[in-house]
Amino acid sequence: MKQKLISAAREVAKNAYCKYSNYHVGAALLADDGTIWLGCNVENSSFGATNCAERTALFSAIAAGKRKFSAIAVVGGTDAEPASPCGICRQVLSEFCSSEMPVYFAGLEGDTIHTTTLGELLPLAFSGANLE
Ligand code: THU
């Protein structure tokens, strides 16, 4: 599954709308029912309005009614300097995904695949104010 998710992420990275950075990122998110949700980065002339690949994939899955996820693959950069999820994406993923969820990341090309977990990427995640 790891290799399948990385391959899917590499394919969707080709669709990245990244005219400002020319930095293609792709994400493939595995839902617990076995479906795979894809996302790429979508940049904007107002740079802060850019959406990362991981959030594109997650939001697409959420809009389709998915709520539980078992892994995500993210690709970007090179084999030597691969993209790993940014801080905002780590936080957004933590809303829906467990800290044990595997996160695979790799360059757009190459054989190296790094494996970590969401909890390793975002220790002591904020999970909400106590509103009771
Ligand atoms: N980017 C992602 O899509 N995911 C990340 O986790 C890191 C950064 C995108 C945003 C922007 O379009 C480009 O990479 C360069 O920062």
PDB file of C-alpha atoms and ligand atoms in Angstrom:
ATOM      1  CA  MET A   1       0.000   0.000   0.000  1.00  0.00           C
ATOM      2  CA  LYS A   2       2.865   2.389   0.788  1.00  0.00           C
ATOM      3  CA  GLN A   3       4.193   2.172  -2.759  1.00  0.00           C
ATOM      4  CA  LYS A   4       0.690   2.463  -4.223  1.00  0.00           C
ATOM      5  CA  LEU A   5       0.034   5.659  -2.262  1.00  0.00           C
ATOM      6  CA  ILE A   6       3.395   7.154  -3.234  1.00  0.00           C
ATOM      7  CA  SER A   7       2.753   6.370  -6.906  1.00  0.00           C
ATOM      8  CA  ALA A   8      -0.714   7.912  -6.733  1.00  0.00           C
ATOM      9  CA  ALA A   9       0.699  11.016  -5.044  1.00  0.00           C
ATOM     10  CA  ARG A  10       3.375  11.336  -7.743  1.00  0.00           C
ATOM     11  CA  GLU A  11       0.745  11.133 -10.433  1.00  0.00           C
ATOM     12  CA  VAL A  12      -1.480  13.820  -8.934  1.00  0.00           C
ATOM     13  CA  ALA A  13       1.522  16.076  -8.231  1.00  0.00           C
ATOM     14  CA  LYS A  14       1.646  16.601 -12.006  1.00  0.00           C
ATOM     15  CA  ASN A  15      -1.636  18.527 -11.660  1.00  0.00           C
ATOM     16  CA  ALA A  16      -0.281  20.955  -9.073  1.00  0.00           C
ATOM     17  CA  TYR A  17      -1.165  24.567  -9.784  1.00  0.00           C
ATOM     18  CA  CYS A  18       2.140  26.026  -8.657  1.00  0.00           C
ATOM     19  CA  LYS A  19       2.930  28.858 -11.068  1.00  0.00           C
ATOM     20  CA  TYR A  20       4.547  30.944  -8.301  1.00  0.00           C
ATOM     21  CA  SER A  21       6.836  28.386  -6.666  1.00  0.00           C
ATOM     22  CA  ASN A  22       7.016  25.764  -9.420  1.00  0.00           C
ATOM     23  CA  TYR A  23       7.165  23.302  -6.492  1.00  0.00           C
ATOM     24  CA  HIS A  24       4.861  20.398  -7.221  1.00  0.00           C
ATOM     25  CA  VAL A  25       3.356  18.506  -4.279  1.00  0.00           C
ATOM     26  CA  GLY A  26       0.996  15.536  -4.370  1.00  0.00           C
ATOM     27  CA  ALA A  27      -0.846  13.718  -1.603  1.00  0.00           C
ATOM     28  CA  ALA A  28      -2.728  10.416  -1.469  1.00  0.00           C
ATOM     29  CA  LEU A  29      -4.890   9.812   1.577  1.00  0.00           C
ATOM     30  CA  LEU A  30      -6.172   6.325   2.364  1.00  0.00           C
ATOM     31  CA  ALA A  31      -9.612   6.183   3.965  1.00  0.00           C
ATOM     32  CA  ASP A  32     -10.472   3.268   6.220  1.00  0.00           C
ATOM     33  CA  ASP A  33     -12.866   1.892   3.594  1.00  0.00           C
ATOM     34  CA  GLY A  34      -9.942   1.485   1.176  1.00  0.00           C
ATOM     35  CA  THR A  35     -10.684   4.477  -1.027  1.00  0.00           C
ATOM     36  CA  ILE A  36      -7.826   6.816  -1.951  1.00  0.00           C
ATOM     37  CA  TRP A  37      -8.256  10.581  -2.037  1.00  0.00           C
ATOM     38  CA  LEU A  38      -5.879  12.711  -4.038  1.00  0.00           C
ATOM     39  CA  GLY A  39      -4.729  16.293  -3.722  1.00  0.00           C
ATOM     40  CA  CYS A  40      -2.191  18.698  -5.154  1.00  0.00           C
ATOM     41  CA  ASN A  41      -1.112  22.166  -4.105  1.00  0.00           C
ATOM     42  CA  VAL A  42      -3.213  24.989  -5.505  1.00  0.00           C
ATOM     43  CA  GLU A  43      -1.412  28.321  -5.340  1.00  0.00           C
ATOM     44  CA  ASN A  44      -2.830  31.803  -5.492  1.00  0.00           C
ATOM     45  CA  SER A  45      -1.559  35.244  -6.461  1.00  0.00           C
ATOM     46  CA  SER A  46      -2.322  36.145  -2.844  1.00  0.00           C
ATOM     47  CA  PHE A  47       0.256  33.662  -1.581  1.00  0.00           C
ATOM     48  CA  GLY A  48      -1.385  33.042   1.795  1.00  0.00           C
ATOM     49  CA  ALA A  49      -4.483  31.718   0.038  1.00  0.00           C
ATOM     50  CA  THR A  50      -2.509  28.747  -1.292  1.00  0.00           C
ATOM     51  CA  ASN A  51      -3.843  25.315  -0.380  1.00  0.00           C
ATOM     52  CA  CYS A  52      -1.388  22.486   0.217  1.00  0.00           C
ATOM     53  CA  ALA A  53      -1.710  19.068  -1.381  1.00  0.00           C
ATOM     54  CA  GLU A  54      -2.495  17.340   1.913  1.00  0.00           C
ATOM     55  CA  ARG A  55      -5.399  19.621   2.728  1.00  0.00           C
ATOM     56  CA  THR A  56      -6.741  19.384  -0.825  1.00  0.00           C
ATOM     57  CA  ALA A  57      -6.835  15.587  -0.442  1.00  0.00           C
ATOM     58  CA  LEU A  58      -8.326  15.688   3.038  1.00  0.00           C
ATOM     59  CA  PHE A  59     -11.012  18.252   2.186  1.00  0.00           C
ATOM     60  CA  SER A  60     -12.010  16.298  -0.888  1.00  0.00           C
ATOM     61  CA  ALA A  61     -12.413  13.149   1.222  1.00  0.00           C
ATOM     62  CA  ILE A  62     -14.356  14.988   3.910  1.00  0.00           C
ATOM     63  CA  ALA A  63     -16.696  16.460   1.285  1.00  0.00           C
ATOM     64  CA  ALA A  64     -17.371  12.912   0.069  1.00  0.00           C
ATOM     65  CA  GLY A  65     -18.400  11.884   3.565  1.00  0.00           C
ATOM     66  CA  LYS A  66     -15.210  10.110   4.679  1.00  0.00           C
ATOM     67  CA  ARG A  67     -14.188  10.633   8.288  1.00  0.00           C
ATOM     68  CA  LYS A  68     -11.645   7.908   9.124  1.00  0.00           C
ATOM     69  CA  PHE A  69      -8.222   7.536   7.569  1.00  0.00           C
ATOM     70  CA  SER A  70      -5.439   5.022   7.826  1.00  0.00           C
ATOM     71  CA  ALA A  71      -2.423   6.495   5.977  1.00  0.00           C
ATOM     72  CA  ILE A  72      -1.217   9.394   3.863  1.00  0.00           C
ATOM     73  CA  ALA A  73       1.581   9.732   1.334  1.00  0.00           C
ATOM     74  CA  VAL A  74       3.076  13.099   0.424  1.00  0.00           C
ATOM     75  CA  VAL A  75       5.554  13.720  -2.375  1.00  0.00           C
ATOM     76  CA  GLY A  76       7.478  16.822  -3.340  1.00  0.00           C
ATOM     77  CA  GLY A  77      11.036  18.004  -3.782  1.00  0.00           C
ATOM     78  CA  THR A  78      13.840  15.574  -4.442  1.00  0.00           C
ATOM     79  CA  ASP A  79      14.948  12.202  -3.152  1.00  0.00           C
ATOM     80  CA  ALA A  80      17.639  14.014  -1.128  1.00  0.00           C
ATOM     81  CA  GLU A  81      15.311  16.764   0.118  1.00  0.00           C
ATOM     82  CA  PRO A  82      11.745  15.479   0.106  1.00  0.00           C
ATOM     83  CA  ALA A  83       8.755  17.561   1.184  1.00  0.00           C
ATOM     84  CA  SER A  84       7.219  16.650   4.492  1.00  0.00           C
ATOM     85  CA  PRO A  85       3.845  18.030   5.609  1.00  0.00           C
ATOM     86  CA  CYS A  86       3.838  21.663   6.715  1.00  0.00           C
ATOM     87  CA  GLY A  87       2.696  22.693  10.173  1.00  0.00           C
ATOM     88  CA  ILE A  88      -0.781  23.772   9.108  1.00  0.00           C
ATOM     89  CA  CYS A  89      -1.371  20.441   7.357  1.00  0.00           C
ATOM     90  CA  ARG A  90      -0.149  18.518  10.401  1.00  0.00           C
ATOM     91  CA  GLN A  91      -2.676  20.356  12.542  1.00  0.00           C
ATOM     92  CA  VAL A  92      -5.511  19.919  10.027  1.00  0.00           C
ATOM     93  CA  LEU A  93      -4.774  16.197   9.638  1.00  0.00           C
ATOM     94  CA  SER A  94      -4.809  15.834  13.431  1.00  0.00           C
ATOM     95  CA  GLU A  95      -8.473  16.837  13.447  1.00  0.00           C
ATOM     96  CA  PHE A  96      -9.387  13.576  11.705  1.00  0.00           C
ATOM     97  CA  CYS A  97      -6.407  11.236  11.928  1.00  0.00           C
ATOM     98  CA  SER A  98      -4.881   9.421  14.884  1.00  0.00           C
ATOM     99  CA  SER A  99      -1.382  10.149  16.111  1.00  0.00           C
ATOM    100  CA  GLU A 100      -0.465   6.564  15.126  1.00  0.00           C
ATOM    101  CA  MET A 101      -1.449   7.083  11.492  1.00  0.00           C
ATOM    102  CA  PRO A 102       1.478   6.353   9.160  1.00  0.00           C
ATOM    103  CA  VAL A 103       2.754   9.250   7.077  1.00  0.00           C
ATOM    104  CA  TYR A 104       4.918   8.347   4.088  1.00  0.00           C
ATOM    105  CA  PHE A 105       6.889  11.025   2.313  1.00  0.00           C
ATOM    106  CA  ALA A 106       9.249  11.037  -0.628  1.00  0.00           C
ATOM    107  CA  GLY A 107      10.632  13.128  -3.450  1.00  0.00           C
ATOM    108  CA  LEU A 108       8.901  13.425  -6.799  1.00  0.00           C
ATOM    109  CA  GLU A 109      11.357  10.804  -8.045  1.00  0.00           C
ATOM    110  CA  GLY A 110      13.684   8.309  -6.446  1.00  0.00           C
ATOM    111  CA  ASP A 111      13.518   5.191  -4.349  1.00  0.00           C
ATOM    112  CA  THR A 112      13.682   6.585  -0.810  1.00  0.00           C
ATOM    113  CA  ILE A 113      10.416   6.560   1.120  1.00  0.00           C
ATOM    114  CA  HIS A 114      10.409   7.946   4.653  1.00  0.00           C
ATOM    115  CA  THR A 115       7.917   6.529   7.126  1.00  0.00           C
ATOM    116  CA  THR A 116       6.783   8.375  10.210  1.00  0.00           C
ATOM    117  CA  THR A 117       3.524   8.980  12.082  1.00  0.00           C
ATOM    118  CA  LEU A 118       1.330  11.999  12.520  1.00  0.00           C
ATOM    119  CA  GLY A 119       2.160  11.949  16.241  1.00  0.00           C
ATOM    120  CA  GLU A 120       5.880  12.125  15.523  1.00  0.00           C
ATOM    121  CA  LEU A 121       5.293  15.055  13.178  1.00  0.00           C
ATOM    122  CA  LEU A 122       2.999  16.868  15.606  1.00  0.00           C
ATOM    123  CA  PRO A 123       3.698  15.909  19.200  1.00  0.00           C
ATOM    124  CA  LEU A 124       1.420  17.372  21.876  1.00  0.00           C
ATOM    125  CA  ALA A 125      -1.107  18.373  19.226  1.00  0.00           C
ATOM    126  CA  PHE A 126      -3.697  20.936  20.174  1.00  0.00           C
ATOM    127  CA  SER A 127      -7.045  19.161  20.263  1.00  0.00           C
ATOM    128  CA  GLY A 128      -9.386  21.928  21.288  1.00  0.00           C
ATOM    129  CA  ALA A 129     -10.299  24.136  24.142  1.00  0.00           C
ATOM    130  CA  ASN A 130     -12.413  22.552  26.872  1.00  0.00           C
ATOM    131  CA  LEU A 131     -15.750  24.224  26.175  1.00  0.00           C
ATOM    132  CA  GLU A 132     -17.717  22.405  28.877  1.00  0.00           C
TER     133      GLU A 132
HETATM  134  N1  THU B   1       3.181  22.675  -0.011  1.00  0.00           N
HETATM  135  C1  THU B   1       2.310  21.624   0.063  1.00  0.00           C
HETATM  136  O1  THU B   1       1.495  21.413  -0.855  1.00  0.00           O
HETATM  137  N2  THU B   1       2.353  20.817   1.156  1.00  0.00           N
HETATM  138  C2  THU B   1       3.211  20.984   2.196  1.00  0.00           C
HETATM  139  O2  THU B   1       3.087  20.312   3.202  1.00  0.00           O
HETATM  140  C3  THU B   1       4.315  21.946   2.077  1.00  0.00           C
HETATM  141  C4  THU B   1       4.139  22.989   1.029  1.00  0.00           C
HETATM  142  C5  THU B   1       3.138  23.555  -1.187  1.00  0.00           C
HETATM  143  C6  THU B   1       2.610  24.924  -0.905  1.00  0.00           C
HETATM  144  C7  THU B   1       3.215  25.728  -2.039  1.00  0.00           C
HETATM  145  O3  THU B   1       2.360  25.637  -3.154  1.00  0.00           O
HETATM  146  C8  THU B   1       4.503  24.999  -2.367  1.00  0.00           C
HETATM  147  O4  THU B   1       4.439  23.752  -1.683  1.00  0.00           O
HETATM  148  C9  THU B   1       5.751  25.719  -1.931  1.00  0.00           C
HETATM  149  O5  THU B   1       5.710  26.066  -0.614  1.00  0.00           O
END
